[in-house]
């Protein structure tokens, strides 16, 4: 014999103010919890879409990022002649020798500079990254002082929209286009002609060489050849894992901080739920006695109060998720500790996060409601009937 | 006195509920204080900056070096009375997660410019004598167990190769806010190695630290330095040390803002819990309030009772939270090691914690007070909680 759900829901409705206050506390915790998960997911998505699985990045051994790396021209040429590298339609190997440096740019409307990645690419640089589309203007002409900017940059930094100019390396560079890299890390970069940028920055070396393999299964052999070659001081990584490694520190930091906060906050919310449920039990002693006298079992009473607490948590959790889902319209930009450059990413909501957040809310409801429900279930019929 | 007694008795009527509320408040004030301290730790570098020091770097960005020859030219500028230089080394000790800042420094001039790094004379002399010597901060030495005479191997990332340094000194901070998690070695040692292995990269400096005689001239001296190198191959950007450090903070500003916002969220959560507790108490005691009114007590007295109880619980919880902040912050700082080189509780944090508790106490009492003062006596006497 079970107590109907409508009885449970009506109990919450009777004490509307208390229900609303407790649920809003729970909602705030779930909001923080979900937002952190969404941020981490957004970061992961950005970095996974940055790299292509078939592409390989070659950088100087022991340098962790492209900015720290240096690849001499002769080494780049030797590496680019490896037979495992795919050939394009014109019989040219699919290789882009690139130079990557950071420049300090001011954000629009402020004088706060941030480090932005500027990447000089070869003529196949775009072909090697199929996710990139020009969204405005045109491609830069090779051999000229023209640049194109990623969509994340064009919005946030001054002098980076089509038609504007940037001054660095004793030259004025005209922005002739903006590109959209499908929310990948390239959206936070500026691209230009590799040889022109090397001249301007007086860096006679490339930073990295990007190659497309014939067959991605040849990667291990290719890596062994490159790293075993006495003439080269390079290491090879799949582009995807290269970018994933770049953000490990930031991702770890976000998740540890977020989880710590969620756990601390959940203590507060659980205490709130516990207070509410204890009061709910204390106010209904006679009611519980009557139910028991009618023949409802201890089990059903316990289940009813636990269900009330879980329902309360579910209301809070749903409200928290509802507000967290609006975070998807915002983007978040911060410095990536490892590459020392600005990176923009969004909040991504997916079914897994929805389920995790609701489970987290239910867990809080369970912990908060268990002891009060136990108390309700253990009442003696005679004593509780007297309590009215 | 009688009122206070009544408030105390009221607060102790539901021992379990009051205890839970106090516990919630302790957790919230503690979390709030800890988060504020974390935000403060972010600004530690900027707060410890001296206003008579400027930092000169390449105008393009920090990853570009400046020629060594600039040192003499900067020294010759009016108002400058000391120049030192250094390079960010960025090596890896054992594994990437053991991060700590490493600088190659122009030994004597650099240490002279930073009197807050306290190093005894014997250790300083030993460091200056040994080409491969290095000096580590007290906190860093404690974290990895470095002792004088130890050899520290570092894997270069920016400057390739395996490097080895011998600990010749351990410096202490002049005050609690000095960063003692840094690692210094001789710039000359770095440069000699570069001359051997990568000639184009030799005689290059990452940044110059400039001491000025008068802090009021910071802007004009900065301008003079930058004008000196205008239109050269390596243009400079000079700013005060504080502005330079704040530049780093502003890069991760989004995270700082998020932590700030979240620290207030925890206060809002506990406000909901506290308001709930007070609303329940008032609901249960409506009949009593009506009785008090029937006896001739005015609404002012009821407000005193409810506000008194709410503030009593809030401030008691906050006091416990503030008291606990000190040991917790100490443990947190020890666990985090050099991630937060400076982790000090600011007096402002304690004040904020107290104010937050006060706000929670006041806000929580508003709704129940309104309700109890408005209730008419007949209805109140009928109510059964």
XYZ file of C-alpha atoms in Angstrom:
773
model
C 0.000 0.000 0.000
C 1.718 3.148 -1.194
C 0.999 6.809 -0.604
C -0.033 8.590 -3.802
C 2.327 11.063 -5.431
C -0.314 13.776 -5.389
C -0.212 13.734 -1.574
C 3.540 14.361 -1.700
C 3.294 17.145 -4.273
C 0.479 18.857 -2.365
C 2.609 18.916 0.771
C 5.243 20.932 -1.068
C 2.544 23.226 -2.428
C 1.103 23.908 1.054
C 4.406 25.409 2.273
C 5.124 27.427 -0.848
C 7.554 29.950 0.626
C 9.697 27.299 2.281
C 9.640 25.105 -0.825
C 10.669 28.034 -3.019
C 13.519 29.076 -0.719
C 14.931 25.574 -0.427
C 14.536 24.872 -4.125
C 16.267 28.121 -5.046
C 19.240 27.215 -2.858
C 19.469 23.859 -4.599
C 18.985 25.549 -7.976
C 21.971 27.831 -7.416
C 24.220 24.885 -6.593
C 23.079 22.949 -9.653
C 23.568 26.093 -11.737
C 27.221 26.376 -10.667
C 27.760 22.638 -11.111
C 26.249 22.585 -14.610
C 28.045 25.758 -15.703
C 31.435 24.325 -14.771
C 30.728 21.089 -16.642
C 29.555 23.100 -19.660
C 32.695 25.228 -19.600
C 34.975 22.211 -19.453
C 33.006 20.558 -22.250
C 33.236 23.740 -24.325
C 37.005 23.834 -23.858
C 37.334 20.153 -24.778
C 35.175 20.582 -27.871
C 37.165 23.607 -29.002
C 40.462 21.756 -28.733
C 39.313 18.480 -30.219
C 37.932 20.245 -33.290
C 41.157 22.218 -33.649
C 43.241 19.234 -34.696
C 42.694 16.853 -37.602
C 43.363 13.201 -36.802
C 45.311 12.627 -40.044
C 47.514 15.681 -39.608
C 50.850 15.535 -37.845
C 52.568 18.466 -36.161
C 56.360 18.533 -36.090
C 57.992 20.753 -33.467
C 61.442 21.006 -31.941
C 62.075 18.273 -29.408
C 61.226 19.178 -25.774
C 59.445 22.390 -26.717
C 55.901 21.965 -25.574
C 54.272 24.653 -27.672
C 54.732 26.039 -31.168
C 55.803 29.401 -29.782
C 58.779 27.858 -27.965
C 59.734 25.663 -30.894
C 62.155 26.408 -33.731
C 62.534 24.346 -36.901
C 65.399 25.257 -39.249
C 64.557 25.605 -42.941
C 66.774 22.660 -43.959
C 65.196 20.408 -41.318
C 61.712 21.405 -42.474
C 62.618 20.503 -46.057
C 64.027 17.108 -45.053
C 60.925 16.302 -43.023
C 58.602 17.450 -45.832
C 60.154 14.984 -48.271
C 59.107 11.891 -46.303
C 57.279 9.336 -48.508
C 54.390 8.874 -46.022
C 53.156 12.411 -46.695
C 50.097 12.646 -48.909
C 50.313 14.425 -52.261
C 47.838 17.071 -53.358
C 46.096 17.283 -56.742
C 49.089 19.030 -58.312
C 51.547 16.416 -57.044
C 52.867 18.734 -54.331
C 53.197 17.177 -50.859
C 50.536 18.394 -48.399
C 52.840 20.337 -46.082
C 52.550 23.719 -44.435
C 55.701 25.184 -42.893
C 54.448 27.607 -40.294
C 55.749 30.275 -37.990
C 53.852 31.027 -34.781
C 54.490 33.999 -32.511
C 52.492 35.965 -29.968
C 51.675 39.636 -30.305
C 50.113 41.820 -27.642
C 46.864 43.404 -28.843
C 44.414 45.588 -26.976
C 40.858 44.419 -26.501
C 38.219 46.685 -28.029
C 37.265 49.549 -25.762
C 40.045 48.906 -23.228
C 43.782 49.395 -23.010
C 44.258 45.916 -21.606
C 46.524 43.916 -23.853
C 46.262 40.177 -24.302
C 48.579 37.828 -26.145
C 47.226 36.704 -29.487
C 48.641 33.935 -31.635
C 49.725 35.068 -35.077
C 50.385 32.221 -37.460
C 52.281 32.461 -40.726
C 51.129 29.656 -43.016
C 52.302 28.193 -46.300
C 49.997 28.122 -49.320
C 48.536 24.801 -48.197
C 47.809 25.990 -44.659
C 44.086 26.329 -45.380
C 43.837 23.067 -47.310
C 45.225 21.177 -44.319
C 42.428 22.494 -42.086
C 39.137 21.688 -43.776
C 37.091 23.182 -40.902
C 38.143 26.732 -41.782
C 35.925 28.873 -44.048
C 36.372 32.506 -44.984
C 33.341 34.311 -43.607
C 34.078 37.825 -44.840
C 36.507 39.488 -47.233
C 39.079 37.386 -49.072
C 42.221 35.292 -48.503
C 45.514 37.165 -48.048
C 47.728 37.331 -51.143
C 51.024 35.452 -50.697
C 53.997 37.816 -50.524
C 52.008 40.818 -49.286
C 51.461 42.457 -45.903
C 47.926 41.181 -45.626
C 46.390 39.160 -42.819
C 43.118 37.389 -42.048
C 41.656 37.136 -38.533
C 39.719 34.400 -36.757
C 36.123 35.124 -35.800
C 36.954 35.051 -32.073
C 39.607 37.726 -32.585
C 37.733 40.024 -34.984
C 34.961 40.497 -32.424
C 37.126 41.217 -29.399
C 40.312 43.006 -30.423
C 40.718 46.487 -31.842
C 42.111 46.819 -35.360
C 41.196 43.295 -36.427
C 38.019 43.776 -38.476
C 38.107 43.696 -42.294
C 39.593 46.922 -43.663
C 41.401 47.882 -40.438
C 45.172 47.758 -40.052
C 47.501 46.467 -37.345
C 51.033 47.702 -36.853
C 53.771 45.316 -35.791
C 57.253 44.400 -36.974
C 57.768 47.890 -38.480
C 54.959 47.429 -40.996
C 51.257 48.073 -41.336
C 49.274 44.913 -41.992
C 45.870 45.181 -43.635
C 43.113 42.850 -42.508
C 41.552 41.586 -45.752
C 39.312 38.844 -44.398
C 37.923 37.038 -41.389
C 37.595 33.289 -41.171
C 35.359 30.998 -39.179
C 37.036 27.866 -37.870
C 33.903 26.253 -36.473
C 34.581 27.243 -32.834
C 37.997 25.616 -32.850
C 41.180 27.099 -31.410
C 42.033 28.678 -34.780
C 39.199 31.145 -34.170
C 41.534 32.775 -31.643
C 44.361 33.259 -34.191
C 45.497 35.703 -36.879
C 46.905 34.263 -40.108
C 49.308 35.696 -42.652
C 51.993 34.675 -45.108
C 54.748 32.697 -43.358
C 57.678 34.191 -45.275
C 56.430 37.755 -44.839
C 55.920 37.305 -41.097
C 59.338 35.688 -40.668
C 60.882 38.722 -42.377
C 58.956 41.158 -40.222
C 59.776 39.410 -36.963
C 63.340 38.599 -38.090
C 62.951 34.992 -37.084
C 64.862 32.924 -39.606
C 63.265 29.663 -38.403
C 59.859 28.053 -38.697
C 57.954 27.123 -35.524
C 56.305 23.976 -36.788
C 55.633 21.876 -39.848
C 52.139 20.480 -40.431
C 51.822 17.470 -42.734
C 48.913 15.297 -43.917
C 49.622 11.563 -43.988
C 48.680 9.241 -46.849
C 47.151 6.870 -44.385
C 46.788 7.639 -40.710
C 47.929 4.102 -39.836
C 51.408 5.086 -41.039
C 51.725 7.519 -38.138
C 53.817 5.282 -35.892
C 56.316 4.509 -38.617
C 56.447 8.153 -39.651
C 57.049 9.240 -36.040
C 59.857 6.694 -35.697
C 61.544 7.896 -38.895
C 61.360 11.573 -37.959
C 62.458 11.162 -34.352
C 65.185 8.676 -35.263
C 66.691 10.837 -38.007
C 70.085 12.139 -36.854
C 69.783 15.290 -38.988
C 66.568 16.383 -37.307
C 65.877 17.560 -33.761
C 62.130 17.194 -34.127
C 59.276 15.317 -32.537
C 55.998 14.340 -34.202
C 52.532 14.419 -32.672
C 49.069 13.910 -34.107
C 47.512 17.353 -34.463
C 44.525 16.360 -32.342
C 46.539 15.149 -29.361
C 48.919 18.095 -29.760
C 46.051 20.549 -29.128
C 44.492 18.406 -26.428
C 47.827 18.391 -24.536
C 48.015 22.169 -24.869
C 44.953 22.655 -22.725
C 45.465 19.971 -20.115
C 46.499 22.431 -17.418
C 43.598 24.802 -18.043
C 41.072 21.990 -18.198
C 42.361 20.414 -14.982
C 42.277 23.781 -13.263
C 38.673 24.471 -14.316
C 37.401 21.050 -13.255
C 39.186 20.973 -9.886
C 38.059 24.498 -9.023
C 34.515 23.834 -10.179
C 34.114 20.511 -8.393
C 35.555 21.906 -5.151
C 33.085 24.770 -5.270
C 30.166 22.488 -6.110
C 30.955 20.204 -3.178
C 31.244 23.092 -0.697
C 28.040 24.678 -1.972
C 26.154 21.409 -1.921
C 26.803 21.171 1.836
C 24.904 24.425 2.279
C 22.060 23.318 0.040
C 21.785 19.900 1.715
C 21.555 21.560 5.121
C 18.746 23.689 3.701
C 16.909 20.634 2.448
C 17.430 18.877 5.787
C 16.008 21.793 7.778
C 12.982 21.924 5.479
C 12.333 18.208 5.697
C 12.740 18.068 9.484
C 10.205 20.872 9.800
C 7.926 19.105 7.362
C 8.048 16.001 9.565
C 7.640 17.932 12.828
C 4.588 19.780 11.534
C 2.820 16.595 10.520
C 3.306 14.298 13.474
C -0.437 13.793 13.949
C -0.888 13.302 10.234
C 1.763 10.588 10.205
C 0.097 8.914 13.176
C -3.230 8.935 11.367
C -1.692 7.430 8.250
C -0.068 4.696 10.301
C -3.385 4.011 12.092
C -5.063 3.661 8.696
C -2.620 0.857 7.953
C 0.144 2.497 5.940
C 3.448 0.822 6.668
C 6.599 2.409 8.054
C 8.192 1.748 4.662
C 5.563 3.763 2.805
C 5.860 6.695 5.211
C 9.641 6.696 4.817
C 9.309 6.447 1.031
C 6.774 9.279 0.956
C 9.014 11.703 2.830
C 12.085 10.690 0.844
C 10.093 11.189 -2.377
C 9.078 14.637 -1.160
C 12.711 15.588 -0.633
C 13.704 14.158 -4.035
C 10.875 16.035 -5.738
C 12.019 19.239 -4.053
C 15.565 18.621 -5.290
C 14.316 17.837 -8.789
C 12.418 21.152 -8.925
C 15.588 22.954 -7.829
C 17.752 20.994 -10.248
C 15.463 21.672 -13.192
C 15.378 25.388 -12.376
C 19.189 25.497 -12.075
C 19.602 23.719 -15.424
C 17.072 26.024 -17.056
C 19.142 29.069 -16.129
C 22.421 27.330 -16.932
C 21.193 26.602 -20.463
C 21.190 30.348 -21.180
C 24.955 30.367 -20.599
C 25.304 28.832 -24.061
C 24.819 32.301 -25.540
C 27.958 33.546 -23.783
C 31.551 32.874 -24.635
C 34.435 32.727 -22.211
C 37.943 33.851 -23.016
C 41.010 33.475 -20.898
C 44.704 32.892 -21.227
C 45.718 29.304 -21.857
C 48.456 28.701 -19.275
C 50.514 26.437 -21.495
C 50.549 28.359 -24.758
C 50.398 31.723 -22.929
C 47.884 33.043 -25.446
C 44.259 34.108 -25.415
C 41.734 31.359 -26.124
C 37.993 31.813 -26.553
C 35.552 29.003 -25.960
C 31.881 28.623 -25.190
C 29.623 26.790 -22.754
C 28.414 23.531 -24.291
C 25.358 21.735 -22.951
C 24.878 18.083 -23.841
C 22.584 15.292 -22.575
C 25.342 13.850 -20.374
C 25.627 17.138 -18.487
C 21.839 17.358 -18.066
C 21.755 13.849 -16.590
C 24.771 14.491 -14.342
C 23.281 17.737 -13.012
C 19.899 16.170 -12.251
C 21.563 13.192 -10.568
C 23.635 15.605 -8.505
C 20.432 17.412 -7.466
C 18.730 14.111 -6.560
C 21.779 13.071 -4.543
C 21.552 16.301 -2.562
C 17.825 15.697 -2.026
C 18.484 12.147 -0.870
C 21.223 13.096 1.593
C 19.175 16.020 2.904
C 15.947 14.059 3.186
C 17.138 10.691 4.473
C 17.412 11.423 8.214
C 14.102 13.322 8.459
C 12.322 10.550 6.515
C 13.825 7.987 8.860
C 12.462 9.931 11.805
C 8.999 10.027 10.215
C 9.061 6.284 9.582
C 10.050 5.429 13.138
C 7.278 7.262 14.949
C 5.072 5.292 17.311
C 1.398 5.447 16.411
C 0.016 6.251 19.860
C 2.557 8.979 20.665
C 2.137 10.688 17.346
C -1.649 10.681 17.542
C -1.382 12.394 20.923
C 0.872 15.119 19.570
C -1.856 17.116 17.866
C 18.083 42.040 29.369
C 14.762 40.235 29.480
C 14.482 40.592 25.701
C 17.941 39.079 25.230
C 16.987 36.155 27.436
C 13.850 35.590 25.387
C 15.837 35.730 22.133
C 18.326 33.169 23.447
C 15.567 30.860 24.607
C 13.823 31.198 21.243
C 17.004 30.342 19.387
C 17.499 27.219 21.496
C 13.932 25.926 21.081
C 14.769 23.895 18.030
C 18.276 22.789 18.854
C 18.695 20.642 15.739
C 17.422 23.303 13.334
C 19.561 26.031 14.884
C 22.615 23.777 14.847
C 22.094 22.939 11.170
C 21.628 26.599 10.275
C 24.784 27.565 12.163
C 26.673 24.764 10.403
C 25.467 26.065 7.045
C 26.611 29.549 7.948
C 30.031 28.300 9.026
C 30.506 26.504 5.698
C 29.322 29.530 3.724
C 31.460 32.136 5.524
C 34.455 29.837 5.347
C 33.989 29.229 1.603
C 33.459 32.929 0.990
C 36.620 33.865 2.902
C 38.671 31.201 1.152
C 37.516 32.304 -2.307
C 38.239 35.950 -1.540
C 41.723 34.932 -0.402
C 42.258 32.986 -3.636
C 41.334 36.087 -5.632
C 43.742 38.083 -3.451
C 46.502 35.562 -4.157
C 45.981 36.240 -7.857
C 46.927 39.866 -7.298
C 49.879 39.046 -5.035
C 52.475 39.899 -7.692
C 50.892 43.266 -8.388
C 50.490 44.122 -4.707
C 54.116 43.326 -3.930
C 55.373 45.485 -6.829
C 57.521 48.461 -5.938
C 56.491 51.836 -7.346
C 60.078 52.787 -8.145
C 60.592 49.891 -10.549
C 59.706 49.829 -14.226
C 59.711 46.845 -16.554
C 60.860 47.247 -20.150
C 60.020 44.557 -22.684
C 59.662 44.102 -26.414
C 56.667 46.033 -27.737
C 55.458 43.155 -29.932
C 55.007 40.796 -26.996
C 56.874 39.098 -24.196
C 58.060 36.229 -26.397
C 60.373 38.553 -28.320
C 63.724 39.440 -26.732
C 65.632 42.739 -26.586
C 69.327 43.228 -27.405
C 71.792 43.219 -24.494
C 73.171 46.544 -25.791
C 70.055 48.355 -24.546
C 71.291 48.109 -20.955
C 73.831 50.922 -21.259
C 71.411 53.111 -23.209
C 68.689 52.726 -20.584
C 71.199 53.452 -17.811
C 72.005 56.764 -19.480
C 68.447 58.062 -19.334
C 67.714 60.811 -16.775
C 66.039 59.633 -13.606
C 67.236 56.033 -13.925
C 69.464 54.854 -11.092
C 69.651 51.128 -11.641
C 69.141 48.621 -14.460
C 68.980 44.848 -14.320
C 67.821 42.271 -16.810
C 66.565 38.737 -16.918
C 65.127 35.964 -19.046
C 62.184 33.703 -18.420
C 63.661 30.206 -18.566
C 60.562 28.009 -18.381
C 62.360 24.717 -17.782
C 60.767 21.513 -16.547
C 61.781 20.004 -13.213
C 61.174 16.219 -13.484
C 57.696 16.600 -14.990
C 55.600 19.456 -16.435
C 53.226 19.641 -13.486
C 56.071 20.715 -11.148
C 55.818 24.262 -12.373
C 57.719 27.104 -10.737
C 59.040 30.369 -12.220
C 62.714 30.277 -13.238
C 64.665 33.359 -14.258
C 68.161 33.843 -15.627
C 69.211 37.115 -13.994
C 72.012 39.687 -14.271
C 73.290 38.516 -10.906
C 74.418 41.506 -8.875
C 72.356 44.290 -10.385
C 69.192 42.195 -10.194
C 69.554 41.264 -6.531
C 70.346 44.904 -5.736
C 67.101 45.978 -7.356
C 65.056 43.525 -5.281
C 65.903 44.192 -1.607
C 62.776 42.219 -0.594
C 64.598 38.976 -1.461
C 66.624 38.540 1.716
C 69.780 36.473 1.167
C 72.582 36.322 3.741
C 76.005 37.584 2.677
C 77.801 34.200 2.677
C 75.164 32.607 0.463
C 75.112 35.589 -1.850
C 78.905 35.483 -2.210
C 78.787 31.729 -2.899
C 76.111 32.268 -5.537
C 78.066 35.047 -7.245
C 81.207 32.876 -7.343
C 79.597 29.791 -8.865
C 78.721 30.040 -12.563
C 76.268 27.145 -12.291
C 74.889 28.320 -8.972
C 71.285 29.171 -8.328
C 69.161 30.733 -5.596
C 65.742 29.376 -4.639
C 62.947 30.829 -2.528
C 62.112 29.459 0.892
C 58.666 28.193 -0.092
C 60.023 26.481 -3.201
C 62.831 24.853 -1.219
C 60.282 23.582 1.291
C 58.060 22.094 -1.401
C 60.739 20.067 -3.175
C 63.162 19.677 -0.266
C 65.983 21.650 -1.914
C 68.992 22.195 0.343
C 72.223 24.164 -0.105
C 74.578 22.143 -2.311
C 71.817 20.140 -4.056
C 71.995 19.767 -7.825
C 68.749 20.643 -9.612
C 68.337 19.293 -13.147
C 66.016 21.206 -15.472
C 64.916 20.276 -18.981
C 64.906 23.334 -21.200
C 61.827 24.089 -23.300
C 62.688 27.527 -24.658
C 66.435 26.951 -24.356
C 66.973 23.339 -25.431
C 69.093 20.927 -23.465
C 69.563 19.410 -20.031
C 70.655 22.040 -17.538
C 72.061 21.510 -14.066
C 72.221 24.040 -11.278
C 73.723 23.901 -7.795
C 71.737 25.482 -4.972
C 73.977 28.156 -3.442
C 71.412 30.140 -1.499
C 67.865 30.098 -0.164
C 66.252 33.514 0.044
C 63.513 34.591 2.427
C 60.870 37.239 1.935
C 61.189 40.588 3.667
C 57.473 40.495 4.425
C 54.624 38.009 4.190
C 53.592 39.193 0.739
C 56.978 38.529 -0.918
C 56.966 35.729 -3.465
C 59.406 33.076 -2.244
C 58.637 30.459 -4.896
C 61.096 31.637 -7.533
C 64.333 30.223 -8.892
C 67.220 32.428 -10.052
C 70.438 31.569 -11.860
C 73.145 33.437 -13.792
C 72.161 34.984 -17.106
C 75.837 34.698 -18.118
C 75.637 30.914 -17.856
C 72.606 30.873 -20.139
C 74.279 33.226 -22.606
C 77.520 31.220 -22.804
C 75.521 28.113 -23.634
C 73.582 30.001 -26.305
C 76.833 31.304 -27.851
C 77.916 27.680 -28.224
C 74.672 26.141 -29.483
C 72.482 28.822 -31.061
C 74.492 31.925 -31.871
C 71.650 34.098 -33.203
C 69.893 33.737 -29.869
C 72.835 34.926 -27.777
C 73.144 38.379 -26.200
C 69.367 38.665 -26.035
C 67.470 39.692 -22.931
C 63.844 38.902 -22.081
C 63.100 42.011 -20.034
C 64.825 44.899 -18.269
C 63.997 46.019 -14.749
C 64.654 49.722 -14.295
C 64.853 51.491 -10.935
C 63.937 55.157 -10.902
C 65.024 57.722 -8.324
C 61.592 59.247 -7.931
C 58.324 57.335 -8.227
C 56.509 60.431 -9.548
C 58.593 60.318 -12.731
C 57.472 56.802 -13.698
C 55.442 57.976 -16.678
C 58.023 60.388 -18.067
C 60.940 57.952 -17.686
C 58.879 55.179 -19.333
C 58.186 57.499 -22.252
C 61.845 58.490 -22.483
C 62.941 54.837 -22.664
C 60.377 53.958 -25.349
C 61.230 57.047 -27.434
C 64.906 56.065 -27.285
C 64.180 52.818 -29.153
C 61.336 53.995 -31.424
C 61.626 52.717 -35.018
C 64.464 50.348 -34.123
C 64.349 46.643 -34.856
C 63.253 45.989 -31.289
C 60.837 48.637 -30.060
C 60.181 48.629 -26.326
C 57.179 48.953 -24.070
C 57.912 50.253 -20.584
C 55.429 50.298 -17.722
C 55.517 50.252 -13.945
C 56.094 46.883 -12.341
C 52.557 46.963 -10.965
C 51.030 47.528 -14.407
C 53.217 44.752 -15.803
C 52.004 42.305 -13.155
C 48.391 43.409 -13.577
C 48.749 42.615 -17.266
C 49.187 38.973 -16.294
C 46.138 39.120 -14.025
C 44.002 40.682 -16.748
C 44.830 37.799 -19.082
C 42.997 35.396 -16.806
C 40.484 38.014 -15.729
C 37.531 35.884 -16.778
C 38.503 33.261 -14.205
C 38.997 35.859 -11.458
C 35.600 37.387 -12.196
C 33.991 33.944 -12.131
C 35.506 33.171 -8.713
C 34.345 36.547 -7.406
C 30.784 36.010 -8.621
C 30.684 32.481 -7.261
C 31.901 33.617 -3.830
C 28.775 35.759 -3.614
C 26.575 32.929 -4.868
C 27.425 30.935 -1.753
C 26.178 33.847 0.361
C 22.901 33.899 -1.581
C 22.475 30.149 -1.051
C 22.923 30.479 2.683
C 20.591 33.467 2.679
C 17.860 31.218 1.299
C 18.572 28.602 3.997
C 18.569 31.182 6.780
C 15.407 32.899 5.524
C 13.756 29.506 5.427
C 14.717 28.810 9.056
C 13.351 32.152 10.211
C 10.150 31.796 8.179
C 9.505 28.420 9.817
C 10.146 29.721 13.323
C 7.805 32.638 12.789
C 5.102 30.434 11.303
C 5.198 28.105 14.301
C 5.027 30.982 16.750
C 2.207 33.010 15.220
C -0.062 32.100 18.157
C 2.611 33.311 20.591
C 3.079 36.581 18.726
C -0.689 37.116 18.874
C -0.600 36.408 22.608
C 2.192 38.951 23.092
C 0.175 41.470 21.118
C -2.922 40.745 23.220
C -0.806 41.425 26.317
C 0.017 44.840 24.898
C 3.482 44.388 23.367
C 3.869 46.497 20.231
C 5.113 45.443 16.776
C 8.524 46.972 17.627
C 9.054 44.364 20.318
C 8.185 41.521 17.933
C 10.606 42.915 15.361
C 13.284 43.005 18.079
C 12.645 39.350 18.909
C 12.784 38.106 15.331
C 15.686 40.268 14.174
C 17.568 39.506 17.361
C 17.274 35.775 16.849
C 18.215 35.961 13.185
C 21.265 38.148 13.816
C 22.326 36.040 16.796
C 22.384 32.856 14.700
C 24.015 34.573 11.706
C 26.795 36.256 13.661
C 27.486 33.184 15.768
C 27.897 31.095 12.604
C 30.047 33.764 10.987
C 32.325 34.041 14.019
C 32.967 30.307 13.883
C 33.546 30.526 10.131
C 36.028 33.375 10.512
C 37.862 31.534 13.296
C 38.109 28.420 11.121
C 39.367 30.362 8.105
C 42.881 30.683 9.542
C 43.704 26.977 9.973
C 41.887 26.065 6.737
C 43.725 28.713 4.709
C 47.001 27.535 6.183
C 46.289 23.925 5.235
C 45.109 24.944 1.770
C 48.248 26.993 1.181
C 50.461 24.107 2.291
C 48.627 21.715 -0.028
C 48.767 24.037 -3.029
C 52.492 24.663 -2.563
C 53.937 27.087 -5.083
C 50.763 27.381 -7.150
C 49.802 30.302 -4.921
C 53.199 31.692 -3.841
C 51.544 34.189 -1.524
C 48.387 33.155 0.326
C 47.569 35.693 3.018
C 44.200 36.499 4.569
C 43.534 40.199 4.091
C 41.777 42.181 6.870
C 39.278 43.260 4.204
C 38.254 39.623 3.751
C 37.364 39.293 7.436
C 35.332 42.485 7.260
C 33.501 41.242 4.162
C 32.718 37.934 5.875
C 31.253 39.798 8.837
C 29.208 42.100 6.588
C 27.935 39.162 4.574
C 26.714 37.452 7.767
C 25.077 40.689 8.909
C 23.259 41.019 5.573
C 22.121 37.404 5.718
C 20.796 37.908 9.262
C 18.901 41.073 8.366
C 17.444 39.846 5.059
C 16.311 36.570 6.605
C 14.308 38.400 9.293
C 12.422 40.798 6.999
C 9.598 38.562 5.722
C 8.764 36.879 9.070
C 8.768 40.250 10.852
C 6.342 41.763 8.362
C 4.081 38.793 8.705
C 4.058 38.717 12.499
C 3.523 42.439 12.904
C 0.639 42.463 10.437
C -1.207 39.479 11.814
C -4.374 40.462 13.652
C -4.754 39.020 17.092
C -7.808 36.851 16.494
C -6.329 35.121 13.434
C -3.013 34.677 15.200
C -4.558 32.988 18.196
C -6.361 30.618 15.832
C -3.255 29.570 13.950
C -1.769 26.193 14.717
C 1.699 26.515 13.104
